[in-house]
Amino acid sequence: MSDSHTIAGNRRKPHFKSRTGCRTCRSRKVKCDEERPSCRKCLKRSLQCDYLDADIRTKPQTDSSKSLLDVELMHHFTISTAVTLAPDVIVRDLWRTDIPQMGFATDYVLDGITALAALHMARYDSSRRKTLLAHASLCHTNSLSKALPLITHVTSQNCSQLFVFGILTLFFNLAKPIEKEDFFLVGRGVVPEWLYLLRGIDTVVQGQDAIMLSSVSLIYKTSSAAYDFWRDHSPENFDSLSQLQCHIDGIPGMKNEMKKKALNQATSALSRSYTFLYGDRFQAQDKFRGFYTWLFEISDEFLTLLSDADQEALCVLAFYTTIIRELEKYWWIQGWAAHLMNRIFLLLDGEHRLWIRWPIEEIGWVPNCAFN
């Protein structure tokens, strides 16, 4: 082959900048894929895509179509989605009846309900998947914009609604399509806003007695009782976590006391959640509580370590995937255990990959997948 052919074959294709992307992506200076009715960049970050507004302007029937879709989604939520949000029958009935009634009186709860229902329906209706995902993103964005200003003004009148909003936000962020770069607790080197939001709501709402008088107390009371046990019991010795703790304690020259404290606290909290996961006398609802209690109990210092891709912190997170894997019978968290393990494995060096052999085997993940 001649040199001219070689040069031609290696020549890079010219790149032409697009000036037709949505205004949101242009303002953020990121490449827009220009998909309709909402580009994937805006959909991924739950941002308002102006393509949605353009569709509304160019289609006069959109308002009526949107109303019909919202009615359909509320129906879907009550007969289908609600029963997937809790294994406890009483709590399921709460999601099916009381929470929709709350939504009719509180628009940010209603938006959260329709957003989650749209994600659920998109899983099974491939012909309308793009439309449903775009509608889910729009509803979620609307919910956030209405609820966020209230977070610093929690009262006896809105504490129950904000508590439900926080749970819906958790479900939404777990249920939305997983992207390759998603990292659950940390994304693109930062802790996601939704996690801080959840932790903040949980802290504020705990100080409100009014929530105990509402129907939401069925969730909160059982959660509170489970948390009291989670906090006060003496967890048994789990060999897998003991080995992890030995690795952490054996780190040579560990002089950062703040890091050591954060790692030990996260590992200790994990052992308490493992009690709910592996204990014989605990039910499915307790496993779910063990999952989200750990999210609330890990320290900000530990989250910072994860954001910095700290090797030991990533190993602790790898052991958390066993709890996620146990919950993957629920559609809203399916795929997260393997995805998270894949991301962790690629960030670890050879030595620390040996630390996580047990959770890798426990969730049935194949390391070769990380290199494909």
mmCIF file of C-alpha atoms in Angstrom:
data_model
loop_
_atom_site.group_PDB
_atom_site.id
_atom_site.type_symbol
_atom_site.label_atom_id
_atom_site.label_comp_id
_atom_site.label_asym_id
_atom_site.label_seq_id
_atom_site.Cartn_x
_atom_site.Cartn_y
_atom_site.Cartn_z
ATOM 1 C CA MET A 1 0.000 0.000 0.000
ATOM 2 C CA SER A 2 1.400 3.432 -0.932
ATOM 3 C CA ASP A 3 2.211 6.143 1.611
ATOM 4 C CA SER A 4 -0.599 8.269 0.231
ATOM 5 C CA HIS A 5 -3.087 5.521 0.909
ATOM 6 C CA THR A 6 -1.703 5.047 4.421
ATOM 7 C CA ILE A 7 -2.031 8.728 5.200
ATOM 8 C CA ALA A 8 -5.534 8.805 3.789
ATOM 9 C CA GLY A 9 -6.548 5.793 5.791
ATOM 10 C CA ASN A 10 -5.310 7.337 9.055
ATOM 11 C CA ARG A 11 -6.726 10.770 8.423
ATOM 12 C CA ARG A 12 -9.233 11.834 11.042
ATOM 13 C CA LYS A 13 -12.698 12.659 9.911
ATOM 14 C CA PRO A 14 -13.431 16.383 10.011
ATOM 15 C CA HIS A 15 -15.567 17.524 12.942
ATOM 16 C CA PHE A 16 -18.238 20.091 12.335
ATOM 17 C CA LYS A 17 -19.608 21.997 15.294
ATOM 18 C CA SER A 18 -23.369 21.923 15.541
ATOM 19 C CA ARG A 19 -25.100 25.162 16.343
ATOM 20 C CA THR A 20 -28.532 23.571 16.333
ATOM 21 C CA GLY A 21 -28.379 21.863 19.743
ATOM 22 C CA CYS A 22 -30.727 22.791 22.569
ATOM 23 C CA ARG A 23 -30.058 26.047 24.420
ATOM 24 C CA THR A 24 -29.421 24.195 27.698
ATOM 25 C CA CYS A 25 -26.527 22.185 26.222
ATOM 26 C CA ARG A 26 -25.132 25.246 24.431
ATOM 27 C CA SER A 27 -25.154 27.248 27.657
ATOM 28 C CA ARG A 28 -23.370 24.363 29.441
ATOM 29 C CA LYS A 29 -20.924 24.079 26.489
ATOM 30 C CA VAL A 30 -21.536 20.367 26.003
ATOM 31 C CA LYS A 31 -22.311 18.474 22.815
ATOM 32 C CA CYS A 32 -26.043 17.985 22.262
ATOM 33 C CA ASP A 33 -27.291 14.845 20.506
ATOM 34 C CA GLU A 34 -30.403 16.780 19.403
ATOM 35 C CA GLU A 35 -32.761 13.891 20.136
ATOM 36 C CA ARG A 36 -36.447 14.682 20.462
ATOM 37 C CA PRO A 37 -38.555 15.313 22.452
ATOM 38 C CA SER A 38 -35.633 15.831 24.870
ATOM 39 C CA CYS A 39 -31.912 15.453 24.261
ATOM 40 C CA ARG A 40 -30.167 12.748 26.290
ATOM 41 C CA LYS A 41 -27.854 15.219 28.056
ATOM 42 C CA CYS A 42 -30.807 17.090 29.571
ATOM 43 C CA LEU A 43 -32.659 13.840 30.258
ATOM 44 C CA LYS A 44 -29.621 12.393 32.036
ATOM 45 C CA ARG A 45 -29.185 15.415 34.324
ATOM 46 C CA SER A 46 -32.938 16.043 34.832
ATOM 47 C CA LEU A 47 -32.647 19.445 33.170
ATOM 48 C CA GLN A 48 -35.360 21.308 31.303
ATOM 49 C CA CYS A 49 -34.683 20.785 27.586
ATOM 50 C CA ASP A 50 -36.035 23.555 25.373
ATOM 51 C CA TYR A 51 -36.889 20.934 22.754
ATOM 52 C CA LEU A 52 -39.789 20.025 25.034
ATOM 53 C CA ASP A 53 -40.967 23.636 24.947
ATOM 54 C CA ALA A 54 -40.566 23.687 21.176
ATOM 55 C CA ASP A 55 -42.741 20.609 20.849
ATOM 56 C CA ILE A 56 -45.407 22.256 22.968
ATOM 57 C CA ARG A 57 -45.367 25.366 20.743
ATOM 58 C CA THR A 58 -45.535 23.382 17.503
ATOM 59 C CA LYS A 59 -48.217 20.926 18.658
ATOM 60 C CA PRO A 60 -51.388 22.639 19.914
ATOM 61 C CA GLN A 61 -52.808 19.316 21.065
ATOM 62 C CA THR A 62 -49.899 18.707 23.459
ATOM 63 C CA ASP A 63 -51.710 20.082 26.518
ATOM 64 C CA SER A 64 -54.618 17.719 26.087
ATOM 65 C CA SER A 65 -52.276 14.832 25.184
ATOM 66 C CA LYS A 66 -50.187 15.584 28.280
ATOM 67 C CA SER A 67 -53.314 15.583 30.463
ATOM 68 C CA LEU A 68 -54.365 12.214 29.065
ATOM 69 C CA LEU A 69 -50.849 10.858 29.584
ATOM 70 C CA ASP A 70 -50.815 12.080 33.194
ATOM 71 C CA VAL A 71 -54.162 10.374 33.819
ATOM 72 C CA GLU A 72 -52.795 7.188 32.285
ATOM 73 C CA LEU A 73 -49.662 7.423 34.409
ATOM 74 C CA MET A 74 -51.610 7.965 37.627
ATOM 75 C CA HIS A 75 -53.708 4.905 36.802
ATOM 76 C CA HIS A 76 -50.539 2.933 36.082
ATOM 77 C CA PHE A 77 -49.029 4.066 39.371
ATOM 78 C CA THR A 78 -51.993 2.958 41.482
ATOM 79 C CA ILE A 79 -52.454 -0.445 39.867
ATOM 80 C CA SER A 80 -48.862 -1.336 39.027
ATOM 81 C CA THR A 81 -46.000 0.893 40.190
ATOM 82 C CA ALA A 82 -47.188 1.311 43.792
ATOM 83 C CA VAL A 83 -47.023 -2.397 44.563
ATOM 84 C CA THR A 84 -43.360 -2.503 43.513
ATOM 85 C CA LEU A 85 -42.241 0.126 46.025
ATOM 86 C CA ALA A 86 -42.478 -1.958 49.203
ATOM 87 C CA PRO A 87 -42.786 -5.641 50.118
ATOM 88 C CA ASP A 88 -44.967 -4.824 53.147
ATOM 89 C CA VAL A 89 -48.672 -5.039 52.209
ATOM 90 C CA ILE A 90 -49.706 -2.128 54.443
ATOM 91 C CA VAL A 91 -47.016 0.135 53.017
ATOM 92 C CA ARG A 92 -47.997 -0.931 49.498
ATOM 93 C CA ASP A 93 -51.576 0.145 50.166
ATOM 94 C CA LEU A 94 -50.275 3.470 51.438
ATOM 95 C CA TRP A 95 -48.460 4.035 48.136
ATOM 96 C CA ARG A 96 -51.502 2.939 46.178
ATOM 97 C CA THR A 97 -54.112 5.103 47.949
ATOM 98 C CA ASP A 98 -52.836 7.721 50.404
ATOM 99 C CA ILE A 99 -49.825 8.952 48.445
ATOM 100 C CA PRO A 100 -51.853 9.679 45.258
ATOM 101 C CA GLN A 101 -54.392 11.548 47.409
ATOM 102 C CA MET A 102 -51.532 13.587 48.833
ATOM 103 C CA GLY A 103 -50.411 14.261 45.271
ATOM 104 C CA PHE A 104 -53.791 15.712 44.319
ATOM 105 C CA ALA A 105 -53.262 18.353 47.017
ATOM 106 C CA THR A 106 -49.485 18.819 46.566
ATOM 107 C CA ASP A 107 -48.259 19.371 43.035
ATOM 108 C CA TYR A 108 -44.601 18.446 43.625
ATOM 109 C CA VAL A 109 -45.681 15.071 45.019
ATOM 110 C CA LEU A 110 -47.998 14.574 42.022
ATOM 111 C CA ASP A 111 -45.148 15.409 39.641
ATOM 112 C CA GLY A 112 -42.928 12.929 41.464
ATOM 113 C CA ILE A 113 -45.573 10.218 41.149
ATOM 114 C CA THR A 114 -46.065 10.728 37.414
ATOM 115 C CA ALA A 115 -42.292 10.891 36.841
ATOM 116 C CA LEU A 116 -41.751 7.527 38.528
ATOM 117 C CA ALA A 117 -44.755 5.949 36.797
ATOM 118 C CA ALA A 118 -43.428 7.154 33.427
ATOM 119 C CA LEU A 119 -40.062 5.491 34.105
ATOM 120 C CA HIS A 120 -41.850 2.286 35.074
ATOM 121 C CA MET A 121 -44.037 2.284 31.962
ATOM 122 C CA ALA A 122 -41.034 3.076 29.731
ATOM 123 C CA ARG A 123 -39.478 -0.230 30.788
ATOM 124 C CA TYR A 124 -42.271 -2.193 29.165
ATOM 125 C CA ASP A 125 -43.596 0.057 26.383
ATOM 126 C CA SER A 126 -40.767 0.232 23.854
ATOM 127 C CA SER A 127 -42.884 2.043 21.266
ATOM 128 C CA ARG A 128 -43.268 5.057 23.590
ATOM 129 C CA ARG A 129 -40.014 4.747 25.498
ATOM 130 C CA LYS A 130 -38.464 8.047 24.354
ATOM 131 C CA THR A 131 -41.664 9.987 24.949
ATOM 132 C CA LEU A 132 -42.144 8.464 28.401
ATOM 133 C CA LEU A 133 -38.534 9.082 29.440
ATOM 134 C CA ALA A 134 -38.777 12.706 28.303
ATOM 135 C CA HIS A 135 -42.036 13.143 30.212
ATOM 136 C CA ALA A 136 -40.475 11.552 33.297
ATOM 137 C CA SER A 137 -37.586 14.012 33.128
ATOM 138 C CA LEU A 138 -39.944 16.959 32.721
ATOM 139 C CA CYS A 139 -42.136 15.912 35.656
ATOM 140 C CA HIS A 140 -39.108 15.264 37.874
ATOM 141 C CA THR A 141 -37.650 18.671 37.026
ATOM 142 C CA ASN A 142 -40.981 20.315 37.843
ATOM 143 C CA SER A 143 -41.129 18.448 41.147
ATOM 144 C CA LEU A 144 -37.645 19.578 42.109
ATOM 145 C CA SER A 145 -38.281 23.203 41.197
ATOM 146 C CA LYS A 146 -41.373 23.322 43.426
ATOM 147 C CA ALA A 147 -40.051 21.352 46.405
ATOM 148 C CA LEU A 148 -36.470 22.582 46.732
ATOM 149 C CA PRO A 149 -37.409 26.102 47.960
ATOM 150 C CA LEU A 150 -39.352 24.451 50.804
ATOM 151 C CA ILE A 151 -36.488 22.332 52.131
ATOM 152 C CA THR A 152 -35.262 25.142 54.362
ATOM 153 C CA HIS A 153 -38.792 25.910 55.551
ATOM 154 C CA VAL A 154 -40.084 22.554 56.824
ATOM 155 C CA THR A 155 -43.265 22.921 58.886
ATOM 156 C CA SER A 156 -45.881 20.675 60.427
ATOM 157 C CA GLN A 157 -47.993 21.346 57.320
ATOM 158 C CA ASN A 158 -45.460 20.200 54.713
ATOM 159 C CA CYS A 159 -43.158 17.728 56.515
ATOM 160 C CA SER A 160 -45.074 14.634 55.371
ATOM 161 C CA GLN A 161 -45.174 15.832 51.768
ATOM 162 C CA LEU A 162 -41.443 16.581 51.753
ATOM 163 C CA PHE A 163 -40.717 13.186 53.274
ATOM 164 C CA VAL A 164 -42.624 11.507 50.428
ATOM 165 C CA PHE A 165 -40.911 13.800 47.918
ATOM 166 C CA GLY A 166 -37.533 12.605 49.236
ATOM 167 C CA ILE A 167 -38.475 8.944 48.807
ATOM 168 C CA LEU A 168 -39.808 9.568 45.288
ATOM 169 C CA THR A 169 -36.548 11.342 44.451
ATOM 170 C CA LEU A 170 -34.566 8.308 45.600
ATOM 171 C CA PHE A 171 -36.705 5.955 43.506
ATOM 172 C CA PHE A 172 -36.443 8.210 40.449
ATOM 173 C CA ASN A 173 -32.654 8.432 40.533
ATOM 174 C CA LEU A 174 -32.317 4.675 40.925
ATOM 175 C CA ALA A 175 -34.926 3.864 38.275
ATOM 176 C CA LYS A 176 -33.827 6.172 35.456
ATOM 177 C CA PRO A 177 -31.738 4.517 32.711
ATOM 178 C CA ILE A 178 -28.197 3.751 33.858
ATOM 179 C CA GLU A 179 -25.523 5.485 31.807
ATOM 180 C CA LYS A 180 -21.976 4.168 31.454
ATOM 181 C CA GLU A 181 -20.516 6.974 33.581
ATOM 182 C CA ASP A 182 -23.078 6.644 36.406
ATOM 183 C CA PHE A 183 -21.505 5.921 39.772
ATOM 184 C CA PHE A 184 -24.504 5.813 42.122
ATOM 185 C CA LEU A 185 -23.102 7.800 45.057
ATOM 186 C CA VAL A 186 -20.580 9.790 43.084
ATOM 187 C CA GLY A 187 -20.682 10.993 39.513
ATOM 188 C CA ARG A 188 -18.011 12.799 37.527
ATOM 189 C CA GLY A 189 -15.983 13.280 40.714
ATOM 190 C CA VAL A 190 -18.764 14.858 42.766
ATOM 191 C CA VAL A 191 -21.478 13.662 45.107
ATOM 192 C CA PRO A 192 -24.874 13.875 43.375
ATOM 193 C CA GLU A 193 -27.228 16.559 44.617
ATOM 194 C CA TRP A 194 -30.048 14.057 45.116
ATOM 195 C CA LEU A 195 -28.080 12.249 47.837
ATOM 196 C CA TYR A 196 -27.465 15.437 49.813
ATOM 197 C CA LEU A 197 -31.136 16.290 49.295
ATOM 198 C CA LEU A 198 -32.249 12.960 50.739
ATOM 199 C CA ARG A 199 -29.899 13.193 53.700
ATOM 200 C CA GLY A 200 -31.051 16.736 54.421
ATOM 201 C CA ILE A 201 -34.752 15.907 54.247
ATOM 202 C CA ASP A 202 -34.324 12.888 56.498
ATOM 203 C CA THR A 203 -32.542 14.991 59.132
ATOM 204 C CA VAL A 204 -35.095 17.827 59.101
ATOM 205 C CA VAL A 205 -38.211 15.666 58.998
ATOM 206 C CA GLN A 206 -37.068 13.593 61.992
ATOM 207 C CA GLY A 207 -37.673 16.678 64.142
ATOM 208 C CA GLN A 208 -41.320 17.018 63.080
ATOM 209 C CA ASP A 209 -43.907 15.410 65.354
ATOM 210 C CA ALA A 210 -46.700 16.125 62.847
ATOM 211 C CA ILE A 211 -45.485 13.395 60.547
ATOM 212 C CA MET A 212 -46.360 10.827 63.198
ATOM 213 C CA LEU A 213 -50.017 11.913 63.010
ATOM 214 C CA SER A 214 -50.280 11.527 59.229
ATOM 215 C CA SER A 215 -50.824 8.420 57.128
ATOM 216 C CA VAL A 216 -47.167 8.634 56.103
ATOM 217 C CA SER A 217 -46.351 7.534 59.651
ATOM 218 C CA LEU A 218 -46.906 3.966 58.417
ATOM 219 C CA ILE A 219 -43.655 4.392 56.534
ATOM 220 C CA TYR A 220 -41.937 6.534 59.117
ATOM 221 C CA LYS A 221 -42.913 4.550 62.218
ATOM 222 C CA THR A 222 -41.731 1.245 60.822
ATOM 223 C CA SER A 223 -38.604 2.966 59.516
ATOM 224 C CA SER A 224 -38.029 4.562 62.909
ATOM 225 C CA ALA A 225 -38.427 1.266 64.751
ATOM 226 C CA ALA A 226 -36.075 -0.443 62.293
ATOM 227 C CA TYR A 227 -33.568 2.378 62.637
ATOM 228 C CA ASP A 228 -33.629 2.161 66.438
ATOM 229 C CA PHE A 229 -32.763 -1.532 66.179
ATOM 230 C CA TRP A 230 -30.184 -0.856 63.451
ATOM 231 C CA ARG A 231 -28.469 1.709 65.661
ATOM 232 C CA ASP A 232 -28.628 -0.108 69.015
ATOM 233 C CA HIS A 233 -28.025 -3.776 68.215
ATOM 234 C CA SER A 234 -24.643 -5.469 68.338
ATOM 235 C CA PRO A 235 -24.059 -6.919 64.856
ATOM 236 C CA GLU A 236 -22.641 -10.384 64.575
ATOM 237 C CA ASN A 237 -19.170 -10.976 63.219
ATOM 238 C CA PHE A 238 -19.340 -11.272 59.434
ATOM 239 C CA ASP A 239 -16.160 -12.937 58.189
ATOM 240 C CA SER A 240 -16.177 -10.997 54.921
ATOM 241 C CA LEU A 241 -16.380 -7.615 56.640
ATOM 242 C CA SER A 242 -13.871 -8.656 59.301
ATOM 243 C CA GLN A 243 -11.369 -9.401 56.559
ATOM 244 C CA LEU A 244 -12.071 -6.024 54.967
ATOM 245 C CA GLN A 245 -11.558 -4.331 58.332
ATOM 246 C CA CYS A 246 -8.237 -6.137 58.767
ATOM 247 C CA HIS A 247 -7.122 -4.825 55.380
ATOM 248 C CA ILE A 248 -8.065 -1.283 56.407
ATOM 249 C CA ASP A 249 -6.359 -1.587 59.807
ATOM 250 C CA GLY A 250 -3.252 -2.930 58.119
ATOM 251 C CA ILE A 251 -2.743 0.014 55.792
ATOM 252 C CA PRO A 252 0.902 0.999 56.352
ATOM 253 C CA GLY A 253 1.492 4.530 57.527
ATOM 254 C CA MET A 254 -2.176 5.434 57.943
ATOM 255 C CA LYS A 255 -1.791 8.830 59.608
ATOM 256 C CA ASN A 256 -4.955 10.457 58.299
ATOM 257 C CA GLU A 257 -7.207 10.009 61.323
ATOM 258 C CA MET A 258 -10.201 11.574 59.549
ATOM 259 C CA LYS A 259 -9.940 9.064 56.704
ATOM 260 C CA LYS A 260 -9.508 6.142 59.098
ATOM 261 C CA LYS A 261 -12.539 7.251 61.105
ATOM 262 C CA ALA A 262 -14.668 7.624 57.946
ATOM 263 C CA LEU A 263 -13.683 4.167 56.669
ATOM 264 C CA ASN A 264 -14.295 2.496 60.024
ATOM 265 C CA GLN A 265 -17.658 4.221 60.430
ATOM 266 C CA ALA A 266 -18.792 3.179 56.943
ATOM 267 C CA THR A 267 -17.677 -0.426 57.529
ATOM 268 C CA SER A 268 -19.393 -0.533 60.925
ATOM 269 C CA ALA A 269 -22.609 0.832 59.402
ATOM 270 C CA LEU A 270 -22.362 -1.803 56.686
ATOM 271 C CA SER A 271 -22.164 -4.581 59.281
ATOM 272 C CA ARG A 272 -25.417 -3.306 60.819
ATOM 273 C CA SER A 273 -27.131 -3.336 57.439
ATOM 274 C CA TYR A 274 -25.758 -6.839 56.855
ATOM 275 C CA THR A 275 -27.742 -7.940 59.913
ATOM 276 C CA PHE A 276 -30.927 -7.073 58.002
ATOM 277 C CA LEU A 277 -29.595 -8.758 54.871
ATOM 278 C CA TYR A 278 -28.369 -12.056 56.306
ATOM 279 C CA GLY A 279 -30.291 -12.365 59.579
ATOM 280 C CA ASP A 280 -32.823 -15.216 59.666
ATOM 281 C CA ARG A 281 -35.602 -13.297 61.416
ATOM 282 C CA PHE A 282 -35.701 -10.305 59.078
ATOM 283 C CA GLN A 283 -38.139 -9.758 56.234
ATOM 284 C CA ALA A 284 -37.784 -8.199 52.800
ATOM 285 C CA GLN A 285 -38.851 -4.773 54.070
ATOM 286 C CA ASP A 286 -35.975 -4.822 56.557
ATOM 287 C CA LYS A 287 -33.482 -5.480 53.759
ATOM 288 C CA PHE A 288 -34.761 -2.381 51.998
ATOM 289 C CA ARG A 289 -34.329 -0.355 55.186
ATOM 290 C CA GLY A 290 -30.813 -1.693 55.621
ATOM 291 C CA PHE A 291 -30.112 -0.437 52.105
ATOM 292 C CA TYR A 292 -31.190 3.166 52.575
ATOM 293 C CA THR A 293 -30.136 3.500 56.244
ATOM 294 C CA TRP A 294 -26.530 3.016 55.169
ATOM 295 C CA LEU A 295 -26.965 5.849 52.647
ATOM 296 C CA PHE A 296 -28.072 8.159 55.445
ATOM 297 C CA GLU A 297 -25.449 7.053 57.967
ATOM 298 C CA ILE A 298 -22.208 7.261 56.002
ATOM 299 C CA SER A 299 -20.317 10.464 56.693
ATOM 300 C CA ASP A 300 -19.660 13.387 54.380
ATOM 301 C CA GLU A 301 -15.959 12.568 54.779
ATOM 302 C CA PHE A 302 -16.570 9.094 53.347
ATOM 303 C CA LEU A 303 -18.452 10.593 50.395
ATOM 304 C CA THR A 304 -15.486 12.894 49.804
ATOM 305 C CA LEU A 305 -13.177 9.875 49.749
ATOM 306 C CA LEU A 306 -15.404 8.239 47.149
ATOM 307 C CA SER A 307 -15.394 11.420 45.079
ATOM 308 C CA ASP A 308 -11.592 11.275 45.125
ATOM 309 C CA ALA A 309 -11.670 7.599 44.057
ATOM 310 C CA ASP A 310 -9.922 6.592 47.287
ATOM 311 C CA GLN A 311 -8.982 2.916 46.944
ATOM 312 C CA GLU A 312 -10.076 1.799 50.412
ATOM 313 C CA ALA A 313 -13.381 3.716 50.259
ATOM 314 C CA LEU A 314 -14.154 2.097 46.907
ATOM 315 C CA CYS A 315 -13.571 -1.318 48.479
ATOM 316 C CA VAL A 316 -16.115 -0.542 51.220
ATOM 317 C CA LEU A 317 -18.597 0.531 48.530
ATOM 318 C CA ALA A 318 -17.969 -2.751 46.695
ATOM 319 C CA PHE A 319 -19.243 -4.640 49.749
ATOM 320 C CA TYR A 320 -22.420 -2.519 49.645
ATOM 321 C CA THR A 321 -23.262 -3.996 46.228
ATOM 322 C CA THR A 322 -24.306 -7.247 47.941
ATOM 323 C CA ILE A 323 -27.223 -5.380 49.530
ATOM 324 C CA ILE A 324 -28.123 -3.809 46.188
ATOM 325 C CA ARG A 325 -28.011 -7.226 44.501
ATOM 326 C CA GLU A 326 -30.475 -8.620 47.038
ATOM 327 C CA LEU A 327 -32.970 -5.876 46.132
ATOM 328 C CA GLU A 328 -32.713 -6.271 42.362
ATOM 329 C CA LYS A 329 -35.991 -8.141 42.159
ATOM 330 C CA TYR A 330 -37.411 -4.606 42.204
ATOM 331 C CA TRP A 331 -37.358 -2.948 38.784
ATOM 332 C CA TRP A 332 -36.205 0.430 40.112
ATOM 333 C CA ILE A 333 -32.774 -0.843 41.169
ATOM 334 C CA GLN A 334 -32.129 -3.591 38.632
ATOM 335 C CA GLY A 335 -28.650 -3.567 37.101
ATOM 336 C CA TRP A 336 -27.021 -1.327 39.699
ATOM 337 C CA ALA A 337 -24.995 -4.007 41.533
ATOM 338 C CA ALA A 338 -23.103 -5.231 38.455
ATOM 339 C CA HIS A 339 -22.767 -1.727 37.019
ATOM 340 C CA LEU A 340 -21.356 -0.339 40.248
ATOM 341 C CA MET A 341 -18.958 -3.256 40.699
ATOM 342 C CA ASN A 342 -17.750 -2.794 37.134
ATOM 343 C CA ARG A 343 -16.991 0.885 37.770
ATOM 344 C CA ILE A 344 -15.242 0.149 41.070
ATOM 345 C CA PHE A 345 -13.116 -2.658 39.592
ATOM 346 C CA LEU A 346 -11.812 -0.409 36.823
ATOM 347 C CA LEU A 347 -10.756 2.239 39.366
ATOM 348 C CA LEU A 348 -8.920 -0.147 41.706
ATOM 349 C CA ASP A 349 -5.304 -1.202 41.440
ATOM 350 C CA GLY A 350 -4.271 -4.846 41.417
ATOM 351 C CA GLU A 351 -3.789 -5.103 45.176
ATOM 352 C CA HIS A 352 -7.152 -3.638 46.095
ATOM 353 C CA ARG A 353 -8.973 -5.788 43.540
ATOM 354 C CA LEU A 354 -7.995 -8.728 45.720
ATOM 355 C CA TRP A 355 -9.778 -7.060 48.653
ATOM 356 C CA ILE A 356 -13.165 -7.312 46.912
ATOM 357 C CA ARG A 357 -13.091 -10.935 45.760
ATOM 358 C CA TRP A 358 -15.881 -11.860 48.176
ATOM 359 C CA PRO A 359 -18.506 -9.300 47.021
ATOM 360 C CA ILE A 360 -17.580 -10.062 43.389
ATOM 361 C CA GLU A 361 -18.393 -13.724 43.959
ATOM 362 C CA GLU A 362 -21.424 -12.934 46.106
ATOM 363 C CA ILE A 363 -23.199 -10.914 43.380
ATOM 364 C CA GLY A 364 -22.070 -13.274 40.613
ATOM 365 C CA TRP A 365 -20.180 -10.641 38.654
ATOM 366 C CA VAL A 366 -17.558 -11.664 36.085
ATOM 367 C CA PRO A 367 -14.433 -9.426 36.121
ATOM 368 C CA ASN A 368 -13.890 -9.929 32.393
ATOM 369 C CA CYS A 369 -16.983 -7.788 31.812
ATOM 370 C CA ALA A 370 -15.017 -4.748 32.963
ATOM 371 C CA PHE A 371 -12.698 -4.979 29.985
ATOM 372 C CA ASN A 372 -15.364 -5.431 27.300
#
